[in-house]
C-alpha cells in the first residue's frame, strides 16, 4: 500500500506540473491570438487578458489526454533512471500491479474532469462568447432553449430585440409561431411583432403573416396595430452563429445536458450531437486510463536498454492515433452512421484492451 501511495503521489505531482506548464503556454499563445482577433477594436490589455483566461479552460479540457500521456511518460522514465522500477520488480511487484496507482489517479482525474472541469468549461465558454459578441456587435447575441420554446437575443448600438419561437426547422433557418419584442436603450420596449414564421437570410428576418403593435406610452397598441403579409427586420445574427450556439454541446454543463437534449428535441432540433457528447463525457475516465496504459507500455523499462526517445515518440503517436479514432467515431455517431453508445464507448474500451495487450506482450512475451 505504501508503494501504491508513493506512485500515486508522484503521478499526481507530475500531472499538476505538466498542466501548469501547458496552461502557461496556452495563455501565451491564446493571448496573442485574442490580440490579433480583436486588433481592430480598442479593448485594452485587461479585456484581452480576461478573454484569454475565459478561453483557456476549453483548451486544457481538449488536451487533457495529452497531459495524461506526458505525465505517465515523465513518471516512468524518472522511475527507470533512478532504478526505482528495477527495485520494485525485484521486490516481486509486477508491471500491472505497479500501474494500479497511476491508473487509479487517472480515473480520479477523469471523474473530476467530468464532474468539475466540464461545468467550468461550459460557464467560461459561454461568458467568452457573450463578451466577444458584445465587443464585436456592440451588444450580445444569445440563444436559449427552454420548455417555453426557443429564445434568441440580437443587439446593436441602438437597442436589443428578444425573439421567442415555439419551434424551428432542423437547421434553425426558419422559426415558427414567433414573437419579436424590440427594446430601446433608454425607453424600454417599443414594439411587439407576432408572425406565423420568420426566416433569416442575408442579414434580415423575413416575417410572414405578421402583426405589429407599438408599445409607446400613451398610444393605444391595438388601435394602431398593423398587419403585414411580409415584413423585413434587420438582424445582427447569422445562421452560422445560431447553429454554432445550438451545436456546441461543450457550452452546456453535463448536469444540464439531459434536460437540454429534451428541450432541443421539443424545439424541433436534432439532439444526436449532444447525446454523443454526453456519452463521450461519461466514457472520458476510461479513455484517460487507457492513455496511462498506452504510455506505460513503452516506458516501463530500464534506460540502459536504449531507445528511450523512440519509445516516447511511439507512445505519443499511438496516443494521438487513439485520440483521432475517438474523434472520428464521435463524428460518425453525430452523423448517425453508427449508434450513439458505440461511438462513445467503443474507442475507450478498445484502447484499454490494446494497451493491456501491449503490456502483457512486453512483460510476458
Coordinates of C-alpha atoms in Angstrom, one line a residue:
X1 CA 0.0 0.0 0.0
X2 CA 2.9 2.4 0.8
X3 CA 4.3 1.8 -2.7
X4 CA 0.9 2.5 -4.3
X5 CA 0.6 5.7 -2.4
X6 CA 4.1 6.7 -3.5
X7 CA 3.4 6.1 -7.2
X8 CA 0.1 7.8 -6.9
X9 CA 1.7 10.9 -5.3
X10 CA 4.5 11.0 -7.9
X11 CA 2.0 10.7 -10.8
X12 CA -0.3 13.4 -9.3
X13 CA 2.5 15.8 -8.8
X14 CA 3.9 15.2 -12.3
X15 CA 0.4 15.7 -13.8
X16 CA 0.0 19.1 -11.9
X17 CA 3.4 20.3 -13.0
X18 CA 2.8 19.5 -16.7
X19 CA -0.7 21.0 -16.5
X20 CA 0.7 24.2 -15.1
X21 CA 3.4 24.5 -17.8
X22 CA 0.9 23.8 -20.6
X23 CA -1.6 26.2 -19.1
X24 CA 1.0 29.0 -19.1
X25 CA 1.9 28.1 -22.8
X26 CA -1.8 28.1 -23.7
X27 CA -2.3 31.5 -22.1
X28 CA 0.7 32.9 -24.0
X29 CA -0.4 31.6 -27.4
X30 CA -4.1 32.3 -26.9
X31 CA -3.3 35.8 -25.6
X32 CA -1.5 36.6 -28.9
X33 CA -4.5 35.1 -30.8
X34 CA -7.0 37.2 -28.9
X35 CA -5.0 40.3 -29.5
X36 CA -4.9 39.6 -33.2
X37 CA -8.6 38.7 -33.4
X38 CA -9.7 42.0 -31.7
X39 CA -6.9 44.1 -33.2
X40 CA -9.4 46.4 -34.9
X41 CA -11.1 47.3 -31.5
X42 CA -9.6 49.3 -28.7
X43 CA -10.2 46.8 -25.9
X44 CA -7.0 47.3 -23.8
X45 CA -4.8 44.6 -22.4
X46 CA -7.1 44.0 -19.4
X47 CA -10.0 42.9 -21.6
X48 CA -7.7 40.8 -23.8
X49 CA -6.3 39.1 -20.7
X50 CA -9.8 38.4 -19.4
X51 CA -10.9 36.8 -22.7
X52 CA -7.7 34.7 -22.7
X53 CA -8.4 33.4 -19.1
X54 CA -12.0 32.6 -20.2
X55 CA -10.9 30.7 -23.3
X56 CA -8.0 28.8 -21.7
X57 CA -10.1 26.1 -19.8
X58 CA -11.5 24.9 -23.1
X59 CA -8.1 24.2 -24.5
X60 CA -6.9 22.5 -21.3
X61 CA -10.0 20.3 -21.4
X62 CA -9.3 19.4 -25.0
X63 CA -5.6 18.4 -24.4
X64 CA -6.3 16.5 -21.2
X65 CA -5.4 13.1 -22.8
X66 CA -2.1 14.5 -24.0
X67 CA -1.3 15.8 -20.5
X68 CA -2.0 12.4 -19.0
X69 CA 0.3 10.7 -21.6
X70 CA 3.1 13.2 -20.9
X71 CA 2.6 12.7 -17.1
X72 CA 2.8 8.9 -17.4
X73 CA 5.9 9.1 -19.7
X74 CA 7.7 11.5 -17.3
X75 CA 6.8 9.4 -14.3
X76 CA 8.1 6.0 -15.6
X77 CA 11.2 7.5 -17.2
X78 CA 12.1 9.1 -13.9
X79 CA 11.5 5.8 -12.1
X80 CA 13.6 4.0 -14.6
X81 CA 16.5 6.4 -14.4
X82 CA 16.5 6.3 -10.6
X83 CA 16.3 2.4 -10.8
X84 CA 13.2 2.6 -8.6
X85 CA 11.3 0.5 -11.1
X86 CA 14.1 -2.1 -11.1
X87 CA 13.8 -2.3 -7.3
X88 CA 10.0 -2.6 -7.5
X89 CA 10.2 -5.5 -9.8
X90 CA 13.0 -7.1 -7.8
X91 CA 10.7 -7.0 -4.8
X92 CA 8.2 -9.1 -6.7
X93 CA 5.9 -6.4 -7.9
X94 CA 4.7 -7.0 -11.5
X95 CA 4.3 -4.2 -14.0
X96 CA 0.5 -4.5 -14.0
X97 CA 0.4 -4.1 -10.2
X98 CA 2.7 -1.1 -10.3
X99 CA 0.2 0.5 -12.7
X100 CA -2.7 0.3 -10.2
X101 CA -1.9 3.6 -8.6
X102 CA -1.3 5.7 -11.8
X103 CA -4.4 4.2 -13.4
X104 CA -6.5 4.9 -10.3
X105 CA -5.2 8.6 -10.3
X106 CA -6.1 8.9 -14.0
X107 CA -9.6 7.5 -13.1
X108 CA -10.0 10.2 -10.4
X109 CA -8.7 12.9 -12.9
X110 CA -11.3 11.7 -15.4
X111 CA -14.1 11.8 -12.8
X112 CA -13.1 15.3 -11.7
X113 CA -12.9 16.4 -15.3
X114 CA -16.4 15.3 -16.0
X115 CA -17.9 16.5 -12.7
X116 CA -15.9 19.7 -12.1
X117 CA -14.0 20.8 -15.2
X118 CA -16.9 20.3 -17.6
X119 CA -19.2 22.8 -15.8
X120 CA -16.3 25.3 -15.5
X121 CA -15.6 25.0 -19.3
X122 CA -19.3 25.5 -20.1
X123 CA -19.5 28.6 -17.9
X124 CA -16.3 30.2 -19.1
X125 CA -17.0 29.3 -22.7
X126 CA -20.4 30.9 -22.6
X127 CA -19.0 34.0 -20.9
X128 CA -16.3 34.2 -23.5
X129 CA -18.9 34.1 -26.3
X130 CA -21.0 36.8 -24.7
X131 CA -18.1 39.2 -24.2
X132 CA -16.7 38.6 -27.7
X133 CA -20.1 39.2 -29.3
X134 CA -20.6 42.2 -27.2
X135 CA -17.3 43.7 -28.2
X136 CA -17.9 43.0 -31.9
X137 CA -21.5 43.9 -32.3
X138 CA -22.0 46.5 -29.6
X139 CA -24.5 44.2 -27.9
X140 CA -24.6 40.5 -27.0
X141 CA -26.5 38.0 -29.1
X142 CA -27.6 34.9 -27.3
X143 CA -29.6 31.8 -27.7
X144 CA -31.6 29.8 -25.1
X145 CA -33.8 26.8 -25.3
X146 CA -36.4 26.0 -22.6
X147 CA -39.8 24.4 -22.2
X148 CA -41.4 27.6 -23.4
X149 CA -39.6 27.3 -26.8
X150 CA -36.6 28.8 -28.5
X151 CA -35.3 32.2 -27.3
X152 CA -32.9 34.5 -29.2
X153 CA -31.5 37.9 -28.4
X154 CA -29.9 40.2 -31.0
X155 CA -28.5 43.6 -30.3
X156 CA -26.8 46.7 -31.7
X157 CA -25.8 50.1 -30.5
X158 CA -29.5 51.3 -30.7
X159 CA -31.1 48.5 -28.6
X160 CA -32.0 44.9 -28.2
X161 CA -34.6 42.6 -29.7
X162 CA -35.8 39.5 -27.9
X163 CA -37.1 36.7 -30.2
X164 CA -39.3 33.8 -29.0
X165 CA -40.4 30.9 -31.2
X166 CA -42.2 27.7 -30.3
X167 CA -40.3 25.6 -32.7
X168 CA -37.8 25.6 -35.6
X169 CA -36.9 23.6 -38.6
X170 CA -33.9 21.2 -38.2
X171 CA -31.2 23.7 -39.4
X172 CA -32.6 26.8 -37.5
X173 CA -33.2 28.7 -40.7
X174 CA -37.0 29.1 -40.1
X175 CA -38.8 29.8 -36.8
X176 CA -42.5 29.2 -36.3
X177 CA -45.1 30.9 -34.1
X178 CA -42.5 33.7 -33.5
X179 CA -42.7 36.9 -31.4
X180 CA -40.3 39.8 -31.7
X181 CA -40.1 42.4 -28.9
X182 CA -37.8 45.4 -29.6
X183 CA -36.3 47.4 -26.7
X184 CA -34.8 50.9 -26.8
X185 CA -31.8 51.5 -24.6
X186 CA -33.4 54.4 -22.8
X187 CA -37.2 53.9 -23.3
X188 CA -37.6 50.2 -22.8
X189 CA -39.9 48.1 -25.1
X190 CA -41.0 50.0 -28.2
X191 CA -42.6 47.3 -30.5
X192 CA -44.1 43.8 -30.4
X193 CA -44.5 41.7 -33.5
X194 CA -46.1 38.3 -33.9
X195 CA -45.7 36.2 -37.0
X196 CA -46.6 32.7 -38.3
X197 CA -42.9 32.2 -39.3
X198 CA -39.6 34.0 -39.6
X199 CA -36.8 33.1 -42.0
X200 CA -33.2 34.5 -41.5
X201 CA -31.4 35.3 -44.7
X202 CA -28.9 37.9 -45.9
X203 CA -28.8 39.8 -42.6
X204 CA -32.5 40.2 -42.0
X205 CA -35.5 38.4 -40.8
X206 CA -38.4 37.8 -43.2
X207 CA -41.7 37.5 -41.3
X208 CA -44.8 36.1 -42.9
X209 CA -48.4 36.9 -41.7
X210 CA -47.1 39.4 -39.2
X211 CA -48.9 41.8 -36.8
X212 CA -47.1 44.7 -35.2
X213 CA -48.1 46.6 -32.1
X214 CA -46.5 49.9 -31.0
X215 CA -45.6 49.9 -27.3
X216 CA -45.1 53.6 -26.9
X217 CA -46.6 55.0 -23.7
X218 CA -49.9 56.8 -24.2
X219 CA -50.6 55.1 -27.5
X220 CA -53.4 52.5 -27.9
X221 CA -51.5 49.5 -29.1
X222 CA -54.4 47.5 -30.6
X223 CA -55.9 50.5 -32.4
X224 CA -52.6 51.3 -34.0
X225 CA -51.7 47.7 -34.8
X226 CA -50.6 46.9 -38.4
X227 CA -50.8 43.8 -40.5
X228 CA -48.2 42.6 -43.0
X229 CA -48.2 39.7 -45.4
X230 CA -44.4 40.0 -45.3
X231 CA -42.1 42.1 -43.1
X232 CA -38.3 42.5 -43.1
X233 CA -36.4 43.2 -39.9
X234 CA -32.6 43.8 -39.9
X235 CA -30.6 41.3 -37.8
X236 CA -27.1 41.1 -36.4
X237 CA -27.5 37.3 -36.2
X238 CA -26.4 34.8 -38.8
X239 CA -27.4 31.2 -39.4
X240 CA -23.8 30.1 -38.6
X241 CA -23.8 31.8 -35.3
X242 CA -27.2 30.4 -34.3
X243 CA -26.2 26.8 -35.4
X244 CA -22.9 27.2 -33.5
X245 CA -24.7 28.3 -30.4
X246 CA -27.0 25.3 -30.6
X247 CA -24.5 22.8 -31.9
X248 CA -21.8 23.2 -29.2
X249 CA -22.5 20.6 -26.6
X250 CA -19.5 21.8 -24.6
X251 CA -21.3 25.1 -23.9
X252 CA -23.8 23.2 -21.7
X253 CA -22.9 21.7 -18.3
X254 CA -23.1 18.0 -18.1
X255 CA -25.6 18.3 -15.3
X256 CA -28.0 20.3 -17.5
X257 CA -27.3 18.4 -20.7
X258 CA -30.1 15.7 -20.4
X259 CA -32.7 18.4 -19.9
X260 CA -31.2 20.5 -22.8
X261 CA -31.4 17.4 -25.1
X262 CA -35.1 17.0 -24.3
X263 CA -35.7 20.7 -24.9
X264 CA -33.8 20.6 -28.2
X265 CA -36.0 17.7 -29.4
X266 CA -39.1 19.6 -28.3
X267 CA -38.0 22.7 -30.3
X268 CA -37.5 20.6 -33.4
X269 CA -33.7 20.3 -33.5
X270 CA -31.7 17.1 -33.8
X271 CA -30.1 16.3 -30.4
X272 CA -27.9 13.5 -31.6
X273 CA -24.7 15.5 -31.4
X274 CA -25.4 16.3 -27.8
X275 CA -26.3 12.7 -27.0
X276 CA -23.0 11.6 -28.4
X277 CA -21.1 14.3 -26.4
X278 CA -22.9 13.2 -23.2
X279 CA -21.9 9.6 -23.6
X280 CA -18.4 10.6 -24.6
X281 CA -18.0 12.6 -21.4
X282 CA -19.2 9.6 -19.3
X283 CA -16.5 7.5 -21.1
X284 CA -13.7 10.0 -20.6
X285 CA -12.3 8.5 -17.3
X286 CA -12.0 5.1 -19.1
X287 CA -10.1 6.9 -22.0
X288 CA -7.7 8.6 -19.6
X289 CA -7.0 5.3 -18.0
X290 CA -6.2 3.9 -21.5
X291 CA -3.8 6.8 -22.1
X292 CA -1.9 5.8 -18.9
X293 CA -1.7 2.1 -20.0
X294 CA -0.6 3.1 -23.5
X295 CA 2.2 5.4 -22.3
X296 CA 3.4 2.9 -19.7
X297 CA 3.6 0.1 -22.2
X298 CA 6.6 1.8 -23.9
X299 CA 8.3 3.4 -21.0
X300 CA 8.3 0.8 -18.2
X301 CA 11.8 -0.5 -19.0
X302 CA 15.3 0.4 -17.8
X303 CA 17.0 3.3 -19.7
X304 CA 20.2 1.2 -20.2
X305 CA 18.3 -0.8 -22.9
X306 CA 18.4 2.3 -25.0
X307 CA 15.8 3.6 -27.5
X308 CA 14.1 5.8 -24.9
X309 CA 13.5 8.6 -27.4
X310 CA 11.9 6.2 -29.9
X311 CA 9.7 4.6 -27.2
X312 CA 8.5 8.1 -26.1
X313 CA 7.7 9.1 -29.6
X314 CA 5.9 5.9 -30.3
X315 CA 3.8 6.3 -27.1
X316 CA 2.8 9.9 -28.0
X317 CA 2.0 9.0 -31.6
X318 CA -0.1 6.0 -30.6
X319 CA -1.9 8.2 -28.1
X320 CA -2.6 10.8 -30.8
X321 CA -3.8 7.9 -33.1
X322 CA -6.3 6.7 -30.4
X323 CA -7.5 10.2 -29.8
X324 CA -8.0 10.6 -33.6
X325 CA -10.0 7.4 -33.7
X326 CA -12.1 8.5 -30.8
X327 CA -12.9 11.8 -32.5
X328 CA -13.6 10.1 -35.8
X329 CA -16.0 7.7 -34.1
X330 CA -17.7 10.7 -32.4
X331 CA -18.2 12.3 -35.8
X332 CA -19.7 9.1 -37.2
X333 CA -22.0 9.0 -34.2
X334 CA -23.1 12.6 -34.7
X335 CA -23.9 12.0 -38.3
X336 CA -25.9 8.9 -37.5
X337 CA -23.5 6.4 -39.2
X338 CA -23.1 4.3 -36.0
X339 CA -25.1 4.1 -32.8
X340 CA -24.5 6.6 -30.0
X341 CA -23.3 4.2 -27.4
X342 CA -20.9 2.5 -29.9
X343 CA -19.5 5.9 -31.0
X344 CA -18.8 7.0 -27.4
X345 CA -17.7 3.7 -25.7
X346 CA -16.0 1.6 -28.3
X347 CA -12.8 3.7 -28.7
X348 CA -12.1 3.8 -24.9
X349 CA -12.8 0.1 -24.4
X350 CA -10.7 -0.8 -27.5
X351 CA -7.9 1.5 -26.3
X352 CA -7.8 -0.2 -22.9
X353 CA -7.7 -3.7 -24.4
X354 CA -5.0 -2.7 -26.9
X355 CA -2.9 -1.2 -24.1
X356 CA -3.3 -4.3 -21.9
X357 CA -2.3 -6.5 -24.8
X358 CA 0.9 -4.4 -25.4
X359 CA 1.7 -4.6 -21.7
X360 CA 1.2 -8.4 -21.5
X361 CA 3.3 -8.8 -24.6
X362 CA 6.1 -6.7 -23.3
X363 CA 6.1 -8.3 -19.8
X364 CA 5.4 -12.0 -20.7
X365 CA 6.3 -12.2 -24.3

